[in-house]
Tab-separated table of N, CA and C in Angstrom:
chain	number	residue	atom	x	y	z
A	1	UNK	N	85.495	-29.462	26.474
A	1	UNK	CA	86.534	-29.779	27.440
A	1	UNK	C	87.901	-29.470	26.826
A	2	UNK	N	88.631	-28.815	27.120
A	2	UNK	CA	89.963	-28.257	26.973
A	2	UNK	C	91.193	-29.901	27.021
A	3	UNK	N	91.919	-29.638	26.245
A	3	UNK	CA	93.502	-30.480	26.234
A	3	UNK	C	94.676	-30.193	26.052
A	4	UNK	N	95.357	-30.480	26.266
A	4	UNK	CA	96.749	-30.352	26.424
A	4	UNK	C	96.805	-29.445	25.046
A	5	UNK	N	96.912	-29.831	24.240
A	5	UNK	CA	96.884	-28.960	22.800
A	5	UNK	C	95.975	-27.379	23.411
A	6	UNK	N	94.628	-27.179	23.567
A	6	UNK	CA	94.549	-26.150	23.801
A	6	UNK	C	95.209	-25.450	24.525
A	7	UNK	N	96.170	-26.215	25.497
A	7	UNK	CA	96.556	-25.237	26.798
A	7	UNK	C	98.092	-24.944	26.318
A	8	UNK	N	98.344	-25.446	25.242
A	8	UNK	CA	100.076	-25.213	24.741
A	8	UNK	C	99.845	-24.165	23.586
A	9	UNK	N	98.812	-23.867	22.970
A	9	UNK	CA	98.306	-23.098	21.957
A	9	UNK	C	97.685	-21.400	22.410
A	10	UNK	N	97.077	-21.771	23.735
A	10	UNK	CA	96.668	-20.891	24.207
A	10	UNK	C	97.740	-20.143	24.710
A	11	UNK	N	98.803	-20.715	25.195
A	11	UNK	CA	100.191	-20.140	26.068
A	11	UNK	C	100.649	-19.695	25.324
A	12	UNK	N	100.700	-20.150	24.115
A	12	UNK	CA	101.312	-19.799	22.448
A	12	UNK	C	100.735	-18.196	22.618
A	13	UNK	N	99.271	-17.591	22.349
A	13	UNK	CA	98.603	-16.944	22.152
A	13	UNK	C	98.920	-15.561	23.072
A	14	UNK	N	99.151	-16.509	24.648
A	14	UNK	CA	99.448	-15.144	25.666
A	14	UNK	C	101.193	-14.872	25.458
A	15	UNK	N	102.017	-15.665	25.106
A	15	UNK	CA	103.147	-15.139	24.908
A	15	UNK	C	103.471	-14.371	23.930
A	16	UNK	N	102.464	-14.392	22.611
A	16	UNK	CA	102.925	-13.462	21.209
A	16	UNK	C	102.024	-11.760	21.859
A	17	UNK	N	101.145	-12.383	22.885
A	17	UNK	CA	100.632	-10.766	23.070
A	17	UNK	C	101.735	-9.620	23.923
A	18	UNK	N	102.917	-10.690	24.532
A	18	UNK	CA	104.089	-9.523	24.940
A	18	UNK	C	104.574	-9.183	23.765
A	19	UNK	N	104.578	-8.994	22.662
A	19	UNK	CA	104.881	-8.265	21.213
A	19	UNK	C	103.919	-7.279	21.116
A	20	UNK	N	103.060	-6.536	21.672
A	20	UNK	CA	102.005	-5.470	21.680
A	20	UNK	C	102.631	-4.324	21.993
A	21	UNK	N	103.129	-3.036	21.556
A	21	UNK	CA	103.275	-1.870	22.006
A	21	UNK	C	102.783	-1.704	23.231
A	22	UNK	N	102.709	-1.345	23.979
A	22	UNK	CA	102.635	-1.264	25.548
A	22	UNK	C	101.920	0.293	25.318
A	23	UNK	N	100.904	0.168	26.155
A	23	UNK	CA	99.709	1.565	26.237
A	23	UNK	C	99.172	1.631	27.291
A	24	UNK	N	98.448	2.033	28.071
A	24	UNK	CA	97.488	2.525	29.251
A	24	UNK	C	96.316	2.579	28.611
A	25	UNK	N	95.879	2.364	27.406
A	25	UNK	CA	94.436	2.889	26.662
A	25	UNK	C	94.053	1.303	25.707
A	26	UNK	N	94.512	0.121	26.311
A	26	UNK	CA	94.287	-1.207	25.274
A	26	UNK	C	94.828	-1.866	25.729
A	27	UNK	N	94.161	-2.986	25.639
A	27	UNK	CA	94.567	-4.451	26.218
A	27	UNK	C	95.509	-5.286	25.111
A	28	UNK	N	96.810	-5.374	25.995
A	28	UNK	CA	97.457	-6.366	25.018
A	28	UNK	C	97.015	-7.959	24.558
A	29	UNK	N	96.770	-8.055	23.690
A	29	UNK	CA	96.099	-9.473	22.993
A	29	UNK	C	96.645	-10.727	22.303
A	30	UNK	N	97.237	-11.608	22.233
A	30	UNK	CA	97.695	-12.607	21.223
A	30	UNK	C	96.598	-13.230	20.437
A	31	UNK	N	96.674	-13.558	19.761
A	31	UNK	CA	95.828	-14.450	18.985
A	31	UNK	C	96.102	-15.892	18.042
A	32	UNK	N	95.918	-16.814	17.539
A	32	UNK	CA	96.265	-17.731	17.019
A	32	UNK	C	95.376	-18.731	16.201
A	33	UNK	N	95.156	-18.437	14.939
A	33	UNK	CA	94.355	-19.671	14.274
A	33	UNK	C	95.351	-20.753	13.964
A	34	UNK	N	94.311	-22.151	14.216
A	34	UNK	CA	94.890	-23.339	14.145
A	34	UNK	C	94.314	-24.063	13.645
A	35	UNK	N	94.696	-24.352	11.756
A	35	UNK	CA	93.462	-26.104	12.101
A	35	UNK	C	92.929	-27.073	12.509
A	36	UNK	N	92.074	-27.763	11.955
A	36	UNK	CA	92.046	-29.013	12.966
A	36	UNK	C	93.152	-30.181	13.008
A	37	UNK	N	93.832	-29.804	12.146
A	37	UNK	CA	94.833	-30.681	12.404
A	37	UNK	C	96.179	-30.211	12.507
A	38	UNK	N	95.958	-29.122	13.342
A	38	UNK	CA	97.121	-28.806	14.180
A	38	UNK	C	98.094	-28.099	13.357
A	39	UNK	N	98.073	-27.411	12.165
A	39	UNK	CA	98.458	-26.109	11.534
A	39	UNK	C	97.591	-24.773	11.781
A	40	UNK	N	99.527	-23.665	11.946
A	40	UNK	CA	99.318	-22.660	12.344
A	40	UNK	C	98.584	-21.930	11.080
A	41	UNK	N	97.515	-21.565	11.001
A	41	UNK	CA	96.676	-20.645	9.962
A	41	UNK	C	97.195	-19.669	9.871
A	42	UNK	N	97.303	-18.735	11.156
A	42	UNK	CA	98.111	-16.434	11.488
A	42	UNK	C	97.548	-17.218	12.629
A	43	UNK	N	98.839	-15.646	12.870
A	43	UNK	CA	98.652	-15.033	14.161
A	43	UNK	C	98.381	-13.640	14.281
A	44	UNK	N	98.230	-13.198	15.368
A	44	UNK	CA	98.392	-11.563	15.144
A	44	UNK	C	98.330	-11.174	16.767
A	45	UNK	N	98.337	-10.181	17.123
A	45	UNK	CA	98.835	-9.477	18.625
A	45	UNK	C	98.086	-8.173	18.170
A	46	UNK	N	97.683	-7.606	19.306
A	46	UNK	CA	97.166	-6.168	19.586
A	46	UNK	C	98.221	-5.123	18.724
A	47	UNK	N	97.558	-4.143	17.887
A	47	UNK	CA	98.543	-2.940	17.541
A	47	UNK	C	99.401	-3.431	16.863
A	48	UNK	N	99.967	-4.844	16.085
A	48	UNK	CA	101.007	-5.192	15.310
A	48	UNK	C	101.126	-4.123	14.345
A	49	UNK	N	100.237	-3.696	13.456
A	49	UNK	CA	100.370	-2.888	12.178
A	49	UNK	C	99.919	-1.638	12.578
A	50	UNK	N	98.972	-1.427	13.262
A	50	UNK	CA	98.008	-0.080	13.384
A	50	UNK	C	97.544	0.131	15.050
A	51	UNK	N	97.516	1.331	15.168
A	51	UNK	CA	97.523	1.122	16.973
A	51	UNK	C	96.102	1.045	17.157
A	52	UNK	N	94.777	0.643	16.069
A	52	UNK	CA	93.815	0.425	16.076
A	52	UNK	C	93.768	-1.161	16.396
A	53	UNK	N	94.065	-1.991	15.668
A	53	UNK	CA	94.483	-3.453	15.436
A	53	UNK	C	94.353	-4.289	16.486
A	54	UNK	N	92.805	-4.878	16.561
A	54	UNK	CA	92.956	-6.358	17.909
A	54	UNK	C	93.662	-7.422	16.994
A	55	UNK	N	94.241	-8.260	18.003
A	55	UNK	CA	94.922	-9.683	17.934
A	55	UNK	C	94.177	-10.696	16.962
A	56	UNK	N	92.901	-10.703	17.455
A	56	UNK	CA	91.904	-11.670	16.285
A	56	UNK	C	91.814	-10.743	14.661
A	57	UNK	N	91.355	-9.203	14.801
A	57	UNK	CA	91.430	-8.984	13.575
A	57	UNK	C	92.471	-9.277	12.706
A	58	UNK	N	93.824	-8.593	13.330
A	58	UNK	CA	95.027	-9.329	12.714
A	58	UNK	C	95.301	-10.677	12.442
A	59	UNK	N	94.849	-11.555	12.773
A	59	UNK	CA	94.821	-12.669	12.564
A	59	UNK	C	94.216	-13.193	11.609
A	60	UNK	N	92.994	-13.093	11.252
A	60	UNK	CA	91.801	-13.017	10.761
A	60	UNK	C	92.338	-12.517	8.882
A	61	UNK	N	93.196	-11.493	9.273
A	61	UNK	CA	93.450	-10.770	7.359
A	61	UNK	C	94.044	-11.669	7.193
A	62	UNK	N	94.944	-12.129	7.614
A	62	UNK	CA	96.186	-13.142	6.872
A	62	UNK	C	95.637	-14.212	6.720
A	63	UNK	N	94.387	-14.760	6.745
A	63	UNK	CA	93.749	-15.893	6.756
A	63	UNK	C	92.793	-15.420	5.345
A	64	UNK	N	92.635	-16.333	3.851
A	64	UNK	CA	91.274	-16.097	2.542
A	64	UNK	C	90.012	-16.294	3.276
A	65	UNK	N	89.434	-15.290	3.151
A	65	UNK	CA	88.286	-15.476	3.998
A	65	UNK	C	87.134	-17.119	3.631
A	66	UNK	N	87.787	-17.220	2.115
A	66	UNK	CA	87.485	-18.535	1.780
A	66	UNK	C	87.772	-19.703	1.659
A	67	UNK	N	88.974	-19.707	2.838
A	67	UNK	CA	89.754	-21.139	3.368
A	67	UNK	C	88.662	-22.041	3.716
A	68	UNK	N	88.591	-23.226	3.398
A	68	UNK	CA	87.674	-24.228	3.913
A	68	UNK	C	88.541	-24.450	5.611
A	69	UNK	N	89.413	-24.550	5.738
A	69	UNK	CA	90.053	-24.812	6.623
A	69	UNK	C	89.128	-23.905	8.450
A	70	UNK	N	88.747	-22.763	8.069
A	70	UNK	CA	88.224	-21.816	8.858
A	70	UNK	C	87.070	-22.298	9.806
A	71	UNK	N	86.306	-23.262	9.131
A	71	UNK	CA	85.236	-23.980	9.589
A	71	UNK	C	85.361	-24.749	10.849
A	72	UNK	N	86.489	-25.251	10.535
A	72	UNK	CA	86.724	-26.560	11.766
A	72	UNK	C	87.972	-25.772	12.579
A	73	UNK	N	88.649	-24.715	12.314
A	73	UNK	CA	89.575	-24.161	13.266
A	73	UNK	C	89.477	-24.099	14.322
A	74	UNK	N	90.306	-23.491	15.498
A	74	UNK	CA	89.821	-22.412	16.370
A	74	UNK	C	91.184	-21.493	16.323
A	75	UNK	N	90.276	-20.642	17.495
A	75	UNK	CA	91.364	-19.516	17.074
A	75	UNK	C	91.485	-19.564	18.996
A	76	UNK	N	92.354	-19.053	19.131
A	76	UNK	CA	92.895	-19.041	20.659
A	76	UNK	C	93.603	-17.648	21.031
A	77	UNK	N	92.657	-17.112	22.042
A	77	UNK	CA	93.151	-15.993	22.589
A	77	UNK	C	93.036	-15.344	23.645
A	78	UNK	N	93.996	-14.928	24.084
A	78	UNK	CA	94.834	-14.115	25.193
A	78	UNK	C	93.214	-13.479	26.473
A	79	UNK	N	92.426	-12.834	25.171
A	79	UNK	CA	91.313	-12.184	25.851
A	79	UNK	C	90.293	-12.111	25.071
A	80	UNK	N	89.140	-12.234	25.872
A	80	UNK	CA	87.630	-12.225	25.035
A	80	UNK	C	88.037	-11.640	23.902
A	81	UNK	N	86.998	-12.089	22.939
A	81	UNK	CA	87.164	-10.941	21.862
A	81	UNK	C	85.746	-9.877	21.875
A	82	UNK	N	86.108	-8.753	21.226
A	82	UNK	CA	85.382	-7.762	21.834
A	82	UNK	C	84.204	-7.799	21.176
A	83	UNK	N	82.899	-7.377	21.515
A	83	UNK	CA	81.752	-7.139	21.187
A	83	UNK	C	81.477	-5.664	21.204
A	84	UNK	N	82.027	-5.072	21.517
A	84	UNK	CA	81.603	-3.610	21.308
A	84	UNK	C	83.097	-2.629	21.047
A	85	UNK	N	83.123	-1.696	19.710
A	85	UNK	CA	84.066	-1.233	19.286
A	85	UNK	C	84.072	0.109	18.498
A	86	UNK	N	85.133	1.074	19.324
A	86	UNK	CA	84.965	2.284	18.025
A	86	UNK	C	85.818	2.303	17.355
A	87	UNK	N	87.044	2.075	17.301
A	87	UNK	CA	87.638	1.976	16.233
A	87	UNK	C	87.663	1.758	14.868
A	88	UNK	N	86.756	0.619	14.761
A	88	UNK	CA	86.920	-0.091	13.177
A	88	UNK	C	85.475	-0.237	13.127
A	89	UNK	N	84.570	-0.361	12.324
A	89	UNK	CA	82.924	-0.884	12.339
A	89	UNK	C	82.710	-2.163	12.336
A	90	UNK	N	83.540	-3.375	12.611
A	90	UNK	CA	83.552	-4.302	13.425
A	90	UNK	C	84.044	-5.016	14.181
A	91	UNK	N	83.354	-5.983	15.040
A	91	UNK	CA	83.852	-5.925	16.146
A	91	UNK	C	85.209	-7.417	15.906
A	92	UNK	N	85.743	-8.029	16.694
A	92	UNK	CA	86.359	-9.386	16.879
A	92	UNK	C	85.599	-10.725	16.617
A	93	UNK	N	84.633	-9.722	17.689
A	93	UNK	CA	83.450	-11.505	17.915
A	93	UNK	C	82.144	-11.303	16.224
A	94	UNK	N	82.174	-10.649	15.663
A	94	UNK	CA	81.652	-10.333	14.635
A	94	UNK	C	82.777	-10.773	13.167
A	95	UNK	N	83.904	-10.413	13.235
A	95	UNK	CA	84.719	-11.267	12.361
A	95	UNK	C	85.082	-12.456	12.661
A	96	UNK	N	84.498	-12.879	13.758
A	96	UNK	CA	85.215	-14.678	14.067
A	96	UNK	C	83.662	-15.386	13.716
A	97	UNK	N	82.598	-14.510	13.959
A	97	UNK	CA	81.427	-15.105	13.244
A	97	UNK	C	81.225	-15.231	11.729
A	98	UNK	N	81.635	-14.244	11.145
A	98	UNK	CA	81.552	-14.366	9.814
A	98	UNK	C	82.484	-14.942	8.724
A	99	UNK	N	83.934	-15.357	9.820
A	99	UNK	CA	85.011	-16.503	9.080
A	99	UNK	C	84.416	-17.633	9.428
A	100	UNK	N	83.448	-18.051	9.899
A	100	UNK	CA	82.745	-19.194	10.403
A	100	UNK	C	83.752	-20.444	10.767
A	101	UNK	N	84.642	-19.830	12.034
A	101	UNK	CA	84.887	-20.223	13.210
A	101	UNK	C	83.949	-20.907	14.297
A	102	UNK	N	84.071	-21.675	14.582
A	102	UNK	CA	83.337	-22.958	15.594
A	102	UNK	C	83.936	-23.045	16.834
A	103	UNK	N	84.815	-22.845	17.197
A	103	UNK	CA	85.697	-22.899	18.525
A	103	UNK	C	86.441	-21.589	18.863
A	104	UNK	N	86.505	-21.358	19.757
A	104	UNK	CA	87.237	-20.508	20.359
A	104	UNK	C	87.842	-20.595	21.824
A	105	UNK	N	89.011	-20.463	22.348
A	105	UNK	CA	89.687	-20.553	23.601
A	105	UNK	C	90.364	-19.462	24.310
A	106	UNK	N	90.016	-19.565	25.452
A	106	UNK	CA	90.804	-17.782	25.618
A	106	UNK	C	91.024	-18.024	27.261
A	107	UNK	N	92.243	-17.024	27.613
A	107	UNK	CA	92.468	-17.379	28.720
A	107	UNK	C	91.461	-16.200	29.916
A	108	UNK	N	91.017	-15.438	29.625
A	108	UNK	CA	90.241	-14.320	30.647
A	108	UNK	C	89.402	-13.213	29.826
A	109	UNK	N	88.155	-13.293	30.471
A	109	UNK	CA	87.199	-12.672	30.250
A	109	UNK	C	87.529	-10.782	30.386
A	110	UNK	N	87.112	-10.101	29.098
A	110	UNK	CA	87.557	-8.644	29.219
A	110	UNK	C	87.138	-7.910	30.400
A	111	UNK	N	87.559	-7.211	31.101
A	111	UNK	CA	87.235	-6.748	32.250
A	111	UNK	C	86.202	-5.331	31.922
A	112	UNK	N	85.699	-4.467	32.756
A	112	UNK	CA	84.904	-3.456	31.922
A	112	UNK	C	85.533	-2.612	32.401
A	113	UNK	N	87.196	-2.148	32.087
A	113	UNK	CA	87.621	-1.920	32.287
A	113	UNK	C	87.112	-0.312	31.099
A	114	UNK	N	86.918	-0.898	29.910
A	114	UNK	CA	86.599	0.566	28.371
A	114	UNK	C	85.042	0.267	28.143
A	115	UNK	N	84.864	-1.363	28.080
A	115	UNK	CA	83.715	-1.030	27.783
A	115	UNK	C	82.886	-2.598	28.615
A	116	UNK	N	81.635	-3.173	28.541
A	116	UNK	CA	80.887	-4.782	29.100
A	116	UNK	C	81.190	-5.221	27.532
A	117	UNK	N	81.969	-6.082	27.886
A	117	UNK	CA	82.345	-7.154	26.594
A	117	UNK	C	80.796	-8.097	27.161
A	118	UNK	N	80.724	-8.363	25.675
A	118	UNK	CA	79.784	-9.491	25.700
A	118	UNK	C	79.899	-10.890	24.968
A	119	UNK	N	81.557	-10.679	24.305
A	119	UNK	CA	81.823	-11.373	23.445
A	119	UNK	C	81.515	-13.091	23.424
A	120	UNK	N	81.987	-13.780	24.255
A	120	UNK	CA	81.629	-15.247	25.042
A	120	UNK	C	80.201	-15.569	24.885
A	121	UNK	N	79.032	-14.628	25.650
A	121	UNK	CA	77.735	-14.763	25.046
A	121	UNK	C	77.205	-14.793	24.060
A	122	UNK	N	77.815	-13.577	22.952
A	122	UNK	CA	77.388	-13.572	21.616
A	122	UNK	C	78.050	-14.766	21.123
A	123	UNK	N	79.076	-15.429	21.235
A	123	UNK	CA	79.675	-16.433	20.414
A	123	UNK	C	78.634	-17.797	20.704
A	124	UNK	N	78.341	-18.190	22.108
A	124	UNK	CA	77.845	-18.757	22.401
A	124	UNK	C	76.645	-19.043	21.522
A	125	UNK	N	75.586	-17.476	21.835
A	125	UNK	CA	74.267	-17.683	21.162
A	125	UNK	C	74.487	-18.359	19.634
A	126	UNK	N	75.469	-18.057	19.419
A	126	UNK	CA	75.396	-18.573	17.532
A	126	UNK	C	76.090	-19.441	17.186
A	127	UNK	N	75.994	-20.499	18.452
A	127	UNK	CA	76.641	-21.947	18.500
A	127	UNK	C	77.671	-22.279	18.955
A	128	UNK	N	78.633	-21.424	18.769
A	128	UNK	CA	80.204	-21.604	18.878
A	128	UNK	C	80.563	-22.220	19.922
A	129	UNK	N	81.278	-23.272	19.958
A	129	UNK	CA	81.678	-23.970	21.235
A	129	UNK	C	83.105	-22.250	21.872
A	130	UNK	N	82.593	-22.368	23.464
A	130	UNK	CA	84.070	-21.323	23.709
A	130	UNK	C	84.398	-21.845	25.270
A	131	UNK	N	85.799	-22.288	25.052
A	131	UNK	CA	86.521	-22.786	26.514
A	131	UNK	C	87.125	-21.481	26.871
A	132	UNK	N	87.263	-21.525	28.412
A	132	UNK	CA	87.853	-20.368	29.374
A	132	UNK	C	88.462	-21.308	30.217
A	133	UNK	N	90.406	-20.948	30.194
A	133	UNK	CA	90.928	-21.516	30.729
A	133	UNK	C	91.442	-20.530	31.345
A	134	UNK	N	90.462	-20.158	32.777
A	134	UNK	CA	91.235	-19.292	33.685
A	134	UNK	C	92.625	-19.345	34.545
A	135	UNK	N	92.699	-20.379	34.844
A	135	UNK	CA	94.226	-20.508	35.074
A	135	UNK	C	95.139	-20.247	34.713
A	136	UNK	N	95.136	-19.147	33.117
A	136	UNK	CA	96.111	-18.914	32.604
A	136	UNK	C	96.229	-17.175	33.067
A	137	UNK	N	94.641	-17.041	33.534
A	137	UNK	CA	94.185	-15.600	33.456
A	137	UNK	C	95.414	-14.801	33.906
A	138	UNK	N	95.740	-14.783	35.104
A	138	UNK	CA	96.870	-14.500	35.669
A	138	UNK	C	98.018	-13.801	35.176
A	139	UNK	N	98.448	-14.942	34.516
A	139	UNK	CA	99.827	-13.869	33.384
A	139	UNK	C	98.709	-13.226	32.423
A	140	UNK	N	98.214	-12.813	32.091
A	140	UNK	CA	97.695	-12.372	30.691
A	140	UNK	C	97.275	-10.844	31.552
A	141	UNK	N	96.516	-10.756	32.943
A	141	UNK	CA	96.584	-9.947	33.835
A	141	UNK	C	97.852	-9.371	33.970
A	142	UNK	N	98.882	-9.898	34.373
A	142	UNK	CA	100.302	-9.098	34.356
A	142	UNK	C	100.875	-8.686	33.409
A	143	UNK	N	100.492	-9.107	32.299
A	143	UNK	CA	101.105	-8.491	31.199
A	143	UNK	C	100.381	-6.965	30.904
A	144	UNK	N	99.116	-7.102	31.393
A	144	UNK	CA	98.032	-5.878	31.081
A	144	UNK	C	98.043	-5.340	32.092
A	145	UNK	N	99.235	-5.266	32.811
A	145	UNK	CA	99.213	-4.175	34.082
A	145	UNK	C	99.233	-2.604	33.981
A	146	UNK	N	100.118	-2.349	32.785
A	146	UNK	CA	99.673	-1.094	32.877
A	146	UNK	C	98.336	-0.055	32.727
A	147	UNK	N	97.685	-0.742	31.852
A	147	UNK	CA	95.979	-0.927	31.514
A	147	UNK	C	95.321	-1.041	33.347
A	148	UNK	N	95.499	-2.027	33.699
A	148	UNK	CA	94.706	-2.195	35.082
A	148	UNK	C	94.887	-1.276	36.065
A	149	UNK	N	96.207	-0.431	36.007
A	149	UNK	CA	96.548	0.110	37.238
A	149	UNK	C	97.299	-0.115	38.066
């Protein structure tokens, strides 16, 4: 069940993704790890460093992959994270599994718009609690207008 904290964190998440280079070929992304007690871990946004670069991966480097902290986090973001990828040889939902992340929040499911995200399911199958707070979907849609059409 989602709270006030997720939904001020998550807004957090869709507002750093208007910092994304603007493209027709990629979804702009925010991202945000948070401990459990309410410290910012990174952030990161679509394309910050490399026009390869999702929001969670970026997020994800600036974080020791051997923070104890990682366990009980979540990370909060803008849009699914992806399950299928050519860019890099892995995927989002594959580095949020292997920082052994437990939560995840996101405001809208990837559209198949490039490719069938499956990300939400795969997180699911391997425990991960994951809230979808569609009500946010909306702006995160307008921001990715040029992408949609």
């Amino acid at each position: 069940m989602p709270n006030l904290d997720d939904r001020n964190w998550l807004q957090q998440a869709i507002d750093l993704s208007r910092s994304c280079p603007p493209t027709t070929t990629a979804f702009c992304v925010g991202a945000i790890i948070v401990s459990a007690d309410g410290e910012v871990l990174a952030t990161g946004y679509s394309r910050e460093t490399d026009t390869h670069d999702h929001a969670e991966e970026v997020a994800l480097t600036k974080v020791a992959d051997d923070d104890p902290r990682l366990s009980t986090a979540t990370i909060y973001t803008s849009l699914e994270p992806c399950s299928k990828r050519a860019s890099r040889p892995r995927t989002c939902t594959e580095l949020i599994l292997a920082a052994g992340i437990r939560r995840v929040v996101l405001a809208w499911r990837e559209p198949s718009t490039f490719v069938d995200c499956e990300g939400v399911e795969l997180l699911e199958a391997a425990g991960v609690e994951v809230l979808e707070l569609p009500d946010l979907a909306q702006e995160v849609q307008e921001i990715n207008a040029a992408v949609l059409g």
